PDB file of C-alpha atoms and ligand atoms in Angstrom:
ATOM      1  CA  MET A 176     -20.116 -29.309  16.183  1.00 42.00           C
ATOM      2  CA  THR A 177     -18.455 -28.316  12.898  1.00 42.00           C
ATOM      3  CA  PRO A 178     -14.929 -26.918  13.343  1.00 49.00           C
ATOM      4  CA  LYS A 179     -14.611 -23.181  12.832  1.00 48.00           C
ATOM      5  CA  THR A 180     -12.685 -22.444   9.632  1.00 58.00           C
ATOM      6  CA  ALA A 181     -10.110 -19.691   9.983  1.00 74.00           C
ATOM      7  CA  THR A 182     -10.493 -16.604   7.797  1.00 87.00           C
ATOM      8  CA  PRO A 183      -7.979 -17.006   4.950  1.00 94.00           C
ATOM      9  CA  LYS A 184      -5.101 -14.572   4.684  1.00 98.00           C
ATOM     10  CA  THR A 185      -5.436 -12.165   1.763  1.00 98.00           C
ATOM     11  CA  ALA A 186      -2.983 -10.617  -0.666  1.00 98.00           C
ATOM     12  CA  VAL A 187      -2.857  -8.371  -3.703  1.00 98.00           C
ATOM     13  CA  VAL A 188      -0.096  -9.202  -6.196  1.00 99.00           C
ATOM     14  CA  THR A 189       0.438  -6.783  -9.082  1.00 99.00           C
ATOM     15  CA  GLY A 190       1.897  -7.923 -12.396  1.00 98.00           C
ATOM     16  CA  ALA A 191       0.502 -11.366 -11.558  1.00 98.00           C
ATOM     17  CA  ALA A 192      -0.347 -12.566 -15.073  1.00 98.00           C
ATOM     18  CA  ARG A 193       3.084 -14.103 -15.623  1.00 98.00           C
ATOM     19  CA  GLY A 194       6.676 -14.337 -14.427  1.00 98.00           C
ATOM     20  CA  ILE A 195       7.610 -13.601 -10.816  1.00 98.00           C
ATOM     21  CA  GLY A 196       4.136 -12.234  -9.980  1.00 98.00           C
ATOM     22  CA  LEU A 197       2.384 -15.399 -11.159  1.00 98.00           C
ATOM     23  CA  ALA A 198       4.826 -17.602  -9.215  1.00 98.00           C
ATOM     24  CA  THR A 199       4.175 -15.486  -6.104  1.00 98.00           C
ATOM     25  CA  ALA A 200       0.386 -15.712  -6.504  1.00 98.00           C
ATOM     26  CA  GLY A 201       0.671 -19.496  -6.912  1.00 98.00           C
ATOM     27  CA  LEU A 202       2.864 -19.887  -3.845  1.00 98.00           C
ATOM     28  CA  LEU A 203       0.580 -17.735  -1.665  1.00 98.00           C
ATOM     29  CA  ALA A 204      -2.457 -19.705  -2.855  1.00 98.00           C
ATOM     30  CA  GLY A 205      -0.588 -22.904  -1.964  1.00 98.00           C
ATOM     31  CA  MET A 206      -0.175 -21.492   1.559  1.00 97.00           C
ATOM     32  CA  GLY A 207      -3.983 -21.134   1.714  1.00 97.00           C
ATOM     33  CA  TRP A 208      -4.089 -17.392   0.989  1.00 98.00           C
ATOM     34  CA  ARG A 209      -6.777 -15.727  -1.128  1.00 98.00           C
ATOM     35  CA  VAL A 210      -5.028 -13.681  -3.809  1.00 98.00           C
ATOM     36  CA  ALA A 211      -6.211 -10.780  -5.945  1.00 98.00           C
ATOM     37  CA  MET A 212      -4.161 -11.080  -9.121  1.00 98.00           C
ATOM     38  CA  VAL A 213      -3.746  -7.622 -10.654  1.00 99.00           C
ATOM     39  CA  ASP A 214      -2.454  -7.029 -14.176  1.00 98.00           C
ATOM     40  CA  ARG A 215      -3.149  -4.777 -17.159  1.00 98.00           C
ATOM     41  CA  ASP A 216      -2.946  -7.666 -19.645  1.00 98.00           C
ATOM     42  CA  ALA A 217      -6.557  -8.898 -19.391  1.00 98.00           C
ATOM     43  CA  ASP A 218      -6.344 -11.993 -21.612  1.00 98.00           C
ATOM     44  CA  VAL A 219      -3.177 -13.415 -20.098  1.00 98.00           C
ATOM     45  CA  LEU A 220      -4.437 -12.600 -16.599  1.00 98.00           C
ATOM     46  CA  GLU A 221      -7.728 -14.435 -17.119  1.00 98.00           C
ATOM     47  CA  LEU A 222      -5.913 -17.566 -18.239  1.00 98.00           C
ATOM     48  CA  ALA A 223      -3.284 -17.377 -15.484  1.00 98.00           C
ATOM     49  CA  ALA A 224      -5.900 -16.921 -12.750  1.00 98.00           C
ATOM     50  CA  GLN A 225      -7.599 -20.163 -13.796  1.00 98.00           C
ATOM     51  CA  GLY A 226      -4.498 -22.018 -12.581  1.00 98.00           C
ATOM     52  CA  VAL A 227      -4.419 -20.358  -9.137  1.00 98.00           C
ATOM     53  CA  PRO A 228      -6.961 -21.734  -6.624  1.00 97.00           C
ATOM     54  CA  ASP A 229      -9.515 -19.197  -5.355  1.00 96.00           C
ATOM     55  CA  ALA A 230      -7.754 -16.294  -7.120  1.00 98.00           C
ATOM     56  CA  VAL A 231      -9.580 -13.071  -7.999  1.00 98.00           C
ATOM     57  CA  PRO A 232      -8.289 -11.553 -11.253  1.00 98.00           C
ATOM     58  CA  ILE A 233      -8.538  -7.762 -11.441  1.00 98.00           C
ATOM     59  CA  VAL A 234      -7.557  -5.893 -14.601  1.00 98.00           C
ATOM     60  CA  CYS A 235      -5.755  -2.697 -13.651  1.00 99.00           C
ATOM     61  CA  ASP A 236      -2.979  -0.472 -14.953  1.00 99.00           C
ATOM     62  CA  VAL A 237      -0.978   0.399 -11.843  1.00 99.00           C
ATOM     63  CA  SER A 238       0.352   3.572 -13.461  1.00 98.00           C
ATOM     64  CA  ASP A 239      -3.157   5.002 -13.851  1.00 98.00           C
ATOM     65  CA  GLU A 240      -4.691   6.673 -10.808  1.00 98.00           C
ATOM     66  CA  ASP A 241      -8.322   5.989 -11.776  1.00 98.00           C
ATOM     67  CA  SER A 242      -7.595   2.367 -12.632  1.00 98.00           C
ATOM     68  CA  VAL A 243      -5.878   1.914  -9.254  1.00 99.00           C
ATOM     69  CA  ALA A 244      -8.840   3.534  -7.472  1.00 98.00           C
ATOM     70  CA  SER A 245     -11.290   1.053  -9.108  1.00 98.00           C
ATOM     71  CA  MET A 246      -9.034  -1.876  -8.212  1.00 98.00           C
ATOM     72  CA  ALA A 247      -8.774  -0.687  -4.592  1.00 98.00           C
ATOM     73  CA  TYR A 248     -12.572  -0.329  -4.444  1.00 98.00           C
ATOM     74  CA  ARG A 249     -12.995  -3.956  -5.516  1.00 97.00           C
ATOM     75  CA  VAL A 250     -10.392  -5.202  -3.047  1.00 98.00           C
ATOM     76  CA  THR A 251     -12.030  -3.235  -0.231  1.00 97.00           C
ATOM     77  CA  ARG A 252     -15.482  -4.551  -1.151  1.00 96.00           C
ATOM     78  CA  ASP A 253     -14.505  -8.206  -1.642  1.00 95.00           C
ATOM     79  CA  PHE A 254     -11.674  -8.768   0.846  1.00 95.00           C
ATOM     80  CA  GLY A 255     -12.325  -6.711   3.980  1.00 89.00           C
ATOM     81  CA  GLY A 256      -8.709  -6.323   5.057  1.00 97.00           C
ATOM     82  CA  LEU A 257      -5.391  -7.204   3.477  1.00 98.00           C
ATOM     83  CA  ASP A 258      -2.488  -9.222   4.918  1.00 98.00           C
ATOM     84  CA  ALA A 259      -0.038  -8.450   2.107  1.00 98.00           C
ATOM     85  CA  LEU A 260       0.521  -6.282  -0.935  1.00 99.00           C
ATOM     86  CA  VAL A 261       3.197  -7.328  -3.432  1.00 99.00           C
ATOM     87  CA  ASN A 262       4.096  -4.449  -5.760  1.00 99.00           C
ATOM     88  CA  ASN A 263       5.638  -6.524  -8.536  1.00 98.00           C
ATOM     89  CA  ALA A 264       4.343  -5.022 -11.831  1.00 98.00           C
ATOM     90  CA  GLY A 265       7.296  -3.671 -13.756  1.00 98.00           C
ATOM     91  CA  VAL A 266       8.641  -2.838 -17.194  1.00 98.00           C
ATOM     92  CA  ALA A 267      12.201  -2.769 -18.515  1.00 96.00           C
ATOM     93  CA  ASP A 268      13.656  -0.559 -21.222  1.00 95.00           C
ATOM     94  CA  PHE A 269      17.416  -0.485 -21.753  1.00 93.00           C
ATOM     95  CA  ALA A 270      18.991   2.436 -23.646  1.00 96.00           C
ATOM     96  CA  PRO A 271      21.949   4.802 -23.364  1.00 97.00           C
ATOM     97  CA  ILE A 272      21.232   8.132 -21.649  1.00 98.00           C
ATOM     98  CA  ALA A 273      21.347   9.996 -24.974  1.00 98.00           C
ATOM     99  CA  GLU A 274      18.667   7.738 -26.469  1.00 98.00           C
ATOM    100  CA  THR A 275      16.389   7.731 -23.426  1.00 98.00           C
ATOM    101  CA  THR A 276      13.740  10.195 -24.543  1.00 98.00           C
ATOM    102  CA  PHE A 277      11.604  11.756 -21.850  1.00 98.00           C
ATOM    103  CA  ALA A 278       8.683   9.642 -23.084  1.00 98.00           C
ATOM    104  CA  ARG A 279      10.702   6.414 -22.567  1.00 98.00           C
ATOM    105  CA  TRP A 280      11.877   7.636 -19.129  1.00 98.00           C
ATOM    106  CA  ARG A 281       8.301   8.473 -18.102  1.00 98.00           C
ATOM    107  CA  GLN A 282       6.990   5.117 -19.295  1.00 98.00           C
ATOM    108  CA  VAL A 283       9.412   3.256 -17.046  1.00 98.00           C
ATOM    109  CA  MET A 284       8.816   5.566 -14.070  1.00 98.00           C
ATOM    110  CA  ALA A 285       5.030   5.426 -14.518  1.00 98.00           C
ATOM    111  CA  THR A 286       4.824   1.699 -13.849  1.00 98.00           C
ATOM    112  CA  ASN A 287       7.931   0.952 -11.774  1.00 98.00           C
ATOM    113  CA  LEU A 288       7.753   3.919  -9.400  1.00 98.00           C
ATOM    114  CA  ASP A 289       4.391   5.711  -9.698  1.00 99.00           C
ATOM    115  CA  GLY A 290       2.643   2.325  -9.665  1.00 99.00           C
ATOM    116  CA  VAL A 291       4.211   1.310  -6.346  1.00 99.00           C
ATOM    117  CA  PHE A 292       3.299   4.672  -4.817  1.00 99.00           C
ATOM    118  CA  LEU A 293      -0.291   4.696  -6.096  1.00 99.00           C
ATOM    119  CA  VAL A 294      -1.180   1.094  -5.243  1.00 99.00           C
ATOM    120  CA  SER A 295       0.405   1.266  -1.779  1.00 99.00           C
ATOM    121  CA  GLN A 296      -1.368   4.518  -0.968  1.00 98.00           C
ATOM    122  CA  ALA A 297      -4.732   3.223  -2.190  1.00 98.00           C
ATOM    123  CA  LEU A 298      -4.478  -0.032  -0.207  1.00 98.00           C
ATOM    124  CA  THR A 299      -2.944   1.296   3.016  1.00 98.00           C
ATOM    125  CA  PRO A 300      -6.346   1.460   4.780  1.00 98.00           C
ATOM    126  CA  GLU A 301      -6.945  -2.226   3.914  1.00 98.00           C
ATOM    127  CA  LEU A 302      -3.458  -3.196   5.083  1.00 98.00           C
ATOM    128  CA  ALA A 303      -3.935  -1.253   8.322  1.00 98.00           C
ATOM    129  CA  ILE A 304      -7.011  -3.366   9.189  1.00 98.00           C
ATOM    130  CA  ARG A 305      -4.874  -6.530   9.406  1.00 97.00           C
ATOM    131  CA  ARG A 306      -1.493  -4.967  10.189  1.00 98.00           C
ATOM    132  CA  GLY A 307      -0.346  -6.308   6.819  1.00 98.00           C
ATOM    133  CA  ALA A 308       2.914  -6.268   4.889  1.00 99.00           C
ATOM    134  CA  ILE A 309       4.090  -4.489   1.759  1.00 99.00           C
ATOM    135  CA  VAL A 310       6.726  -6.199  -0.379  1.00 99.00           C
ATOM    136  CA  ASN A 311       8.066  -4.044  -3.202  1.00 99.00           C
ATOM    137  CA  ILE A 312      10.018  -5.638  -6.030  1.00 98.00           C
ATOM    138  CA  ALA A 313      13.105  -3.635  -6.922  1.00 98.00           C
ATOM    139  CA  SER A 314      16.112  -5.145  -8.719  1.00 98.00           C
ATOM    140  CA  ILE A 315      19.858  -5.538  -8.452  1.00 97.00           C
ATOM    141  CA  SER A 316      19.755  -2.718 -11.035  1.00 96.00           C
ATOM    142  CA  GLY A 317      18.496  -0.488  -8.216  1.00 97.00           C
ATOM    143  CA  LEU A 318      21.458  -1.433  -6.016  1.00 96.00           C
ATOM    144  CA  ARG A 319      24.314  -1.307  -8.520  1.00 94.00           C
ATOM    145  CA  ALA A 320      24.595   0.987 -11.525  1.00 94.00           C
ATOM    146  CA  SER A 321      25.114  -0.202 -15.064  1.00 90.00           C
ATOM    147  CA  THR A 322      25.145   1.159 -18.569  1.00 93.00           C
ATOM    148  CA  LEU A 323      21.801   1.263 -20.455  1.00 94.00           C
ATOM    149  CA  ARG A 324      19.715   1.367 -17.262  1.00 95.00           C
ATOM    150  CA  VAL A 325      19.379   5.051 -16.545  1.00 98.00           C
ATOM    151  CA  ALA A 326      15.585   4.811 -16.361  1.00 98.00           C
ATOM    152  CA  TYR A 327      15.160   1.224 -15.137  1.00 98.00           C
ATOM    153  CA  GLY A 328      17.966   1.389 -12.545  1.00 98.00           C
ATOM    154  CA  THR A 329      16.883   4.787 -11.256  1.00 98.00           C
ATOM    155  CA  SER A 330      13.260   3.666 -10.957  1.00 98.00           C
ATOM    156  CA  LYS A 331      14.332   0.618  -8.937  1.00 98.00           C
ATOM    157  CA  ALA A 332      16.669   2.630  -6.664  1.00 98.00           C
ATOM    158  CA  ALA A 333      13.706   4.901  -5.992  1.00 98.00           C
ATOM    159  CA  VAL A 334      11.595   1.850  -5.101  1.00 99.00           C
ATOM    160  CA  VAL A 335      14.218   0.932  -2.480  1.00 98.00           C
ATOM    161  CA  GLN A 336      13.965   4.404  -0.919  1.00 98.00           C
ATOM    162  CA  LEU A 337      10.159   4.403  -1.179  1.00 99.00           C
ATOM    163  CA  THR A 338      10.194   1.136   0.783  1.00 99.00           C
ATOM    164  CA  LEU A 339      12.206   2.770   3.580  1.00 98.00           C
ATOM    165  CA  GLN A 340       9.812   5.733   3.627  1.00 98.00           C
ATOM    166  CA  GLN A 341       6.867   3.337   3.894  1.00 99.00           C
ATOM    167  CA  ALA A 342       8.513   1.284   6.642  1.00 98.00           C
ATOM    168  CA  VAL A 343       9.194   4.343   8.757  1.00 98.00           C
ATOM    169  CA  GLU A 344       5.817   6.029   8.302  1.00 98.00           C
ATOM    170  CA  LEU A 345       3.454   3.052   8.090  1.00 98.00           C
ATOM    171  CA  GLY A 346       5.095   1.219  10.990  1.00 98.00           C
ATOM    172  CA  GLU A 347       2.860   3.318  13.203  1.00 98.00           C
ATOM    173  CA  LEU A 348      -0.116   1.490  11.658  1.00 98.00           C
ATOM    174  CA  GLY A 349       1.534  -1.883  12.209  1.00 98.00           C
ATOM    175  CA  ILE A 350       2.312  -2.217   8.497  1.00 98.00           C
ATOM    176  CA  ARG A 351       5.710  -3.685   7.573  1.00 99.00           C
ATOM    177  CA  ALA A 352       7.415  -2.684   4.295  1.00 99.00           C
ATOM    178  CA  ASN A 353      10.297  -4.580   2.739  1.00 99.00           C
ATOM    179  CA  CYS A 354      11.887  -4.925  -0.634  1.00 98.00           C
ATOM    180  CA  VAL A 355      13.112  -7.873  -2.690  1.00 98.00           C
ATOM    181  CA  ALA A 356      15.830  -7.096  -5.216  1.00 98.00           C
ATOM    182  CA  PRO A 357      15.941  -9.999  -7.666  1.00 98.00           C
ATOM    183  CA  GLY A 358      18.898 -10.932  -9.789  1.00 97.00           C
ATOM    184  CA  PRO A 359      18.268 -12.082 -13.367  1.00 96.00           C
ATOM    185  CA  VAL A 360      15.381 -14.486 -14.011  1.00 97.00           C
ATOM    186  CA  ARG A 361      14.440 -15.794 -17.464  1.00 94.00           C
ATOM    187  CA  THR A 362      11.056 -14.078 -17.705  1.00 94.00           C
ATOM    188  CA  LYS A 363       9.562 -12.302 -20.705  1.00 89.00           C
ATOM    189  CA  LEU A 364      10.726  -8.949 -19.252  1.00 90.00           C
ATOM    190  CA  ALA A 365      14.339 -10.076 -18.924  1.00 91.00           C
ATOM    191  CA  MET A 366      14.561 -11.970 -22.185  1.00 90.00           C
ATOM    192  CA  ALA A 367      13.413  -8.891 -24.103  1.00 88.00           C
ATOM    193  CA  VAL A 368      16.486  -6.966 -22.923  1.00 85.00           C
ATOM    194  CA  HIS A 369      19.119  -9.661 -22.185  1.00 87.00           C
ATOM    195  CA  SER A 370      21.216 -10.468 -25.269  1.00 88.00           C
ATOM    196  CA  PRO A 371      23.309 -13.697 -25.333  1.00 91.00           C
ATOM    197  CA  GLU A 372      26.317 -11.537 -24.384  1.00 90.00           C
ATOM    198  CA  ILE A 373      24.491 -10.099 -21.372  1.00 87.00           C
ATOM    199  CA  ILE A 374      23.436 -13.602 -20.290  1.00 90.00           C
ATOM    200  CA  ALA A 375      27.035 -14.851 -20.475  1.00 90.00           C
ATOM    201  CA  ALA A 376      28.281 -11.793 -18.557  1.00 88.00           C
ATOM    202  CA  TYR A 377      25.703 -12.387 -15.809  1.00 89.00           C
ATOM    203  CA  HIS A 378      26.875 -15.998 -15.433  1.00 90.00           C
ATOM    204  CA  ASP A 379      30.441 -14.681 -15.046  1.00 87.00           C
ATOM    205  CA  ALA A 380      29.509 -12.051 -12.452  1.00 89.00           C
ATOM    206  CA  ILE A 381      27.157 -14.135 -10.288  1.00 93.00           C
ATOM    207  CA  PRO A 382      28.861 -16.342  -7.663  1.00 92.00           C
ATOM    208  CA  LEU A 383      26.199 -19.056  -8.069  1.00 94.00           C
ATOM    209  CA  ASN A 384      26.929 -18.857 -11.820  1.00 93.00           C
ATOM    210  CA  ARG A 385      23.317 -19.017 -13.003  1.00 95.00           C
ATOM    211  CA  TYR A 386      20.022 -17.156 -13.364  1.00 95.00           C
ATOM    212  CA  GLY A 387      17.443 -17.483 -10.592  1.00 97.00           C
ATOM    213  CA  SER A 388      13.988 -18.997 -11.056  1.00 98.00           C
ATOM    214  CA  GLU A 389      10.611 -17.322 -10.578  1.00 98.00           C
ATOM    215  CA  GLN A 390       9.975 -19.773  -7.741  1.00 98.00           C
ATOM    216  CA  GLU A 391      13.162 -18.803  -5.894  1.00 98.00           C
ATOM    217  CA  ILE A 392      12.223 -15.111  -5.989  1.00 98.00           C
ATOM    218  CA  ALA A 393       8.639 -15.911  -4.969  1.00 98.00           C
ATOM    219  CA  GLU A 394       9.894 -17.829  -1.892  1.00 98.00           C
ATOM    220  CA  ALA A 395      11.732 -14.701  -0.672  1.00 98.00           C
ATOM    221  CA  ILE A 396       8.649 -12.545  -1.320  1.00 99.00           C
ATOM    222  CA  CYS A 397       6.310 -14.937   0.492  1.00 98.00           C
ATOM    223  CA  PHE A 398       8.621 -15.111   3.508  1.00 98.00           C
ATOM    224  CA  LEU A 399       8.502 -11.307   3.837  1.00 98.00           C
ATOM    225  CA  CYS A 400       4.694 -11.383   3.450  1.00 98.00           C
ATOM    226  CA  SER A 401       4.314 -13.992   6.186  1.00 98.00           C
ATOM    227  CA  ASP A 402       4.171 -13.762   9.978  1.00 98.00           C
ATOM    228  CA  LYS A 403       7.580 -15.462  10.019  1.00 98.00           C
ATOM    229  CA  ALA A 404       8.965 -12.027   9.086  1.00 98.00           C
ATOM    230  CA  GLY A 405       6.852 -10.319  11.776  1.00 98.00           C
ATOM    231  CA  TYR A 406       9.695  -8.197  13.179  1.00 98.00           C
ATOM    232  CA  ILE A 407      11.347  -7.396   9.828  1.00 98.00           C
ATOM    233  CA  THR A 408      10.644  -4.052   8.206  1.00 98.00           C
ATOM    234  CA  GLY A 409      12.599  -1.524   6.160  1.00 98.00           C
ATOM    235  CA  GLN A 410      14.915  -4.170   4.695  1.00 98.00           C
ATOM    236  CA  VAL A 411      16.133  -4.952   1.201  1.00 98.00           C
ATOM    237  CA  LEU A 412      16.649  -8.643   0.482  1.00 98.00           C
ATOM    238  CA  ALA A 413      18.721  -9.304  -2.615  1.00 98.00           C
ATOM    239  CA  ALA A 414      17.715 -12.682  -4.075  1.00 98.00           C
ATOM    240  CA  ASP A 415      20.506 -12.614  -6.610  1.00 97.00           C
ATOM    241  CA  GLY A 416      22.856 -15.590  -6.393  1.00 97.00           C
ATOM    242  CA  GLY A 417      25.409 -13.395  -4.614  1.00 95.00           C
ATOM    243  CA  PHE A 418      25.652 -10.677  -7.282  1.00 94.00           C
ATOM    244  CA  GLN A 419      25.307  -7.833  -4.766  1.00 93.00           C
ATOM    245  CA  ALA A 420      28.095  -9.308  -2.635  1.00 92.00           C
ATOM    246  CA  THR A 421      30.693  -9.233  -5.393  1.00 87.00           C
ATOM    247  CA  GLY A 422      32.900  -6.179  -5.261  1.00 73.00           C
ATOM    248  CA  ILE A 423      35.812  -6.403  -7.631  1.00 69.00           C
ATOM    249  CA  GLY A 424      34.260  -9.062  -9.816  1.00 64.00           C
ATOM    250  CA  LEU A 425      36.890  -8.914 -12.522  1.00 65.00           C
ATOM    251  CA  PRO A 426      36.801 -12.080 -14.638  1.00 65.00           C
ATOM    252  CA  ALA A 427      40.645 -12.053 -14.587  1.00 71.00           C
ATOM    253  CA  LEU A 428      40.554 -12.528 -10.790  1.00 70.00           C
ATOM    254  CA  ARG A 429      38.335 -15.628 -11.039  1.00 68.00           C
ATOM    255  CA  GLY A 430      39.489 -19.210 -11.353  1.00 63.00           C
TER     256      GLY A 430
HETATM  257  N1  NAD B 765      13.187 -11.000 -14.589  1.00 87.44           N
HETATM  258  C1  NAD B 765      14.237 -10.395 -14.075  1.00 87.44           C
HETATM  259  O1  NAD B 765      15.388 -10.683 -14.436  1.00 87.44           O
HETATM  260  C2  NAD B 765      14.056  -9.345 -13.003  1.00 87.44           C
HETATM  261  C3  NAD B 765      15.184  -8.922 -12.295  1.00 87.44           C
HETATM  262  C4  NAD B 765      15.045  -7.959 -11.320  1.00 87.44           C
HETATM  263  C5  NAD B 765      13.792  -7.414 -11.066  1.00 87.44           C
HETATM  264  N2  NAD B 765      12.704  -7.834 -11.775  1.00 87.44           N
HETATM  265  C6  NAD B 765      11.420  -7.216 -11.455  1.00 87.44           C
HETATM  266  O2  NAD B 765      10.484  -8.209 -11.122  1.00 87.44           O
HETATM  267  C7  NAD B 765       9.170  -7.753 -11.447  1.00 87.44           C
HETATM  268  C8  NAD B 765       8.453  -8.803 -12.284  1.00 87.44           C
HETATM  269  O3  NAD B 765       9.158  -8.961 -13.485  1.00 87.44           O
HETATM  270  P1  NAD B 765       9.079 -10.258 -14.417  1.00 87.44           P
HETATM  271  O4  NAD B 765      10.451 -10.534 -14.824  1.00 87.44           O
HETATM  272  O5  NAD B 765       8.243 -11.309 -13.786  1.00 87.44           O
HETATM  273  O6  NAD B 765       8.343  -9.592 -15.674  1.00 87.44           O
HETATM  274  P2  NAD B 765       7.175 -10.073 -16.671  1.00 87.44           P
HETATM  275  O7  NAD B 765       7.259  -9.150 -17.817  1.00 87.44           O
HETATM  276  O8  NAD B 765       7.247 -11.541 -16.906  1.00 87.44           O
HETATM  277  O9  NAD B 765       5.861  -9.759 -15.807  1.00 87.44           O
HETATM  278  C9  NAD B 765       5.503  -8.463 -15.509  1.00 87.44           C
HETATM  279  C10 NAD B 765       3.990  -8.386 -15.421  1.00 87.44           C
HETATM  280  O10 NAD B 765       3.651  -7.033 -15.048  1.00 87.44           O
HETATM  281  C11 NAD B 765       2.569  -6.593 -15.843  1.00 87.44           C
HETATM  282  N3  NAD B 765       2.572  -5.139 -15.934  1.00 87.44           N
HETATM  283  C12 NAD B 765       3.518  -4.350 -16.516  1.00 87.44           C
HETATM  284  N4  NAD B 765       3.165  -3.054 -16.422  1.00 87.44           N
HETATM  285  C13 NAD B 765       1.988  -3.017 -15.738  1.00 87.44           C
HETATM  286  C14 NAD B 765       1.109  -1.972 -15.331  1.00 87.44           C
HETATM  287  N5  NAD B 765       1.395  -0.693 -15.601  1.00 87.44           N
HETATM  288  N6  NAD B 765      -0.013  -2.308 -14.659  1.00 87.44           N
HETATM  289  C15 NAD B 765      -0.298  -3.589 -14.381  1.00 87.44           C
HETATM  290  N7  NAD B 765       0.471  -4.624 -14.765  1.00 87.44           N
HETATM  291  C16 NAD B 765       1.602  -4.340 -15.428  1.00 87.44           C
HETATM  292  C17 NAD B 765       2.784  -7.274 -17.196  1.00 87.44           C
HETATM  293  O11 NAD B 765       1.584  -7.315 -17.964  1.00 87.44           O
HETATM  294  C18 NAD B 765       3.294  -8.638 -16.767  1.00 87.44           C
HETATM  295  O12 NAD B 765       2.248  -9.568 -16.591  1.00 87.44           O
HETATM  296  C19 NAD B 765       9.352  -6.408 -12.163  1.00 87.44           C
HETATM  297  O13 NAD B 765       9.143  -5.353 -11.254  1.00 87.44           O
HETATM  298  C20 NAD B 765      10.800  -6.457 -12.609  1.00 87.44           C
HETATM  299  O14 NAD B 765      11.354  -5.181 -12.776  1.00 87.44           O
HETATM  300  C21 NAD B 765      12.809  -8.785 -12.728  1.00 87.44           C
END
């Protein structure tokens, strides 16, 4: 008699064409999961998906309601239940308040906040089938304020609160919702806004004295997706080298 093969676990990872999302898709695939890799950058996504076993690339702009509806239709048709949704797609735009036009503000909110709301709402029925998990990617910028991040930081703080709302309401469906707040990682997103001065300042302020890697953030995400985190919901896990723990981080007080 041939042994019965278990149905693979399934996940949707947004912003999966590169950076933290790609590392997360790769790690989940390595755990034997089937991953729908969602991104709006079609060319980069196609190439990235070729390196992730059994992945299903889906081109989608998470800030666009119709695009999200088509993506959710495909996931529903092809997957039949979802064990995890990782809302990772994000954009960064640093500017002083006075220079943050409403258009720039909206652009950040559209992906970082609206995207998390739209994708989670569209895939909740699929998650409910398997009592799955939502992992939203916020940022240390959503936990601590800084200059230049009025839009980015506010969008990420809102993602933290959205996670709590989801945990409380969707818990009744057996769906867990948690948040990972990464510290700095040398991805395309970060390198576009981190000057050499910002990089040096981060090293000073972070107890572990370095940037994190995509893999390190992905490990935290995958833990929260997995059954190992079965009783954890409504939490924010800062994967940040200790940045969130530092209070009075004055360089003059350091050795
Ligand atoms: N890199 C860091 O230092 C850092 C720190 C804290 C939080 N984060 C967060 O981690 C997440 C991933 O960031 P990253 O550093 O890997 O960035 P990245 O720029 O390397 O990757 C982001 C991916 O999201 C995709 N994307 C952007 N807008 C989209 C949209 N509207 N629809 C679909 N796809 C979209 C991009 O095409 C890209 O592939 C983001 O939410 C970011 O805010 C990053």
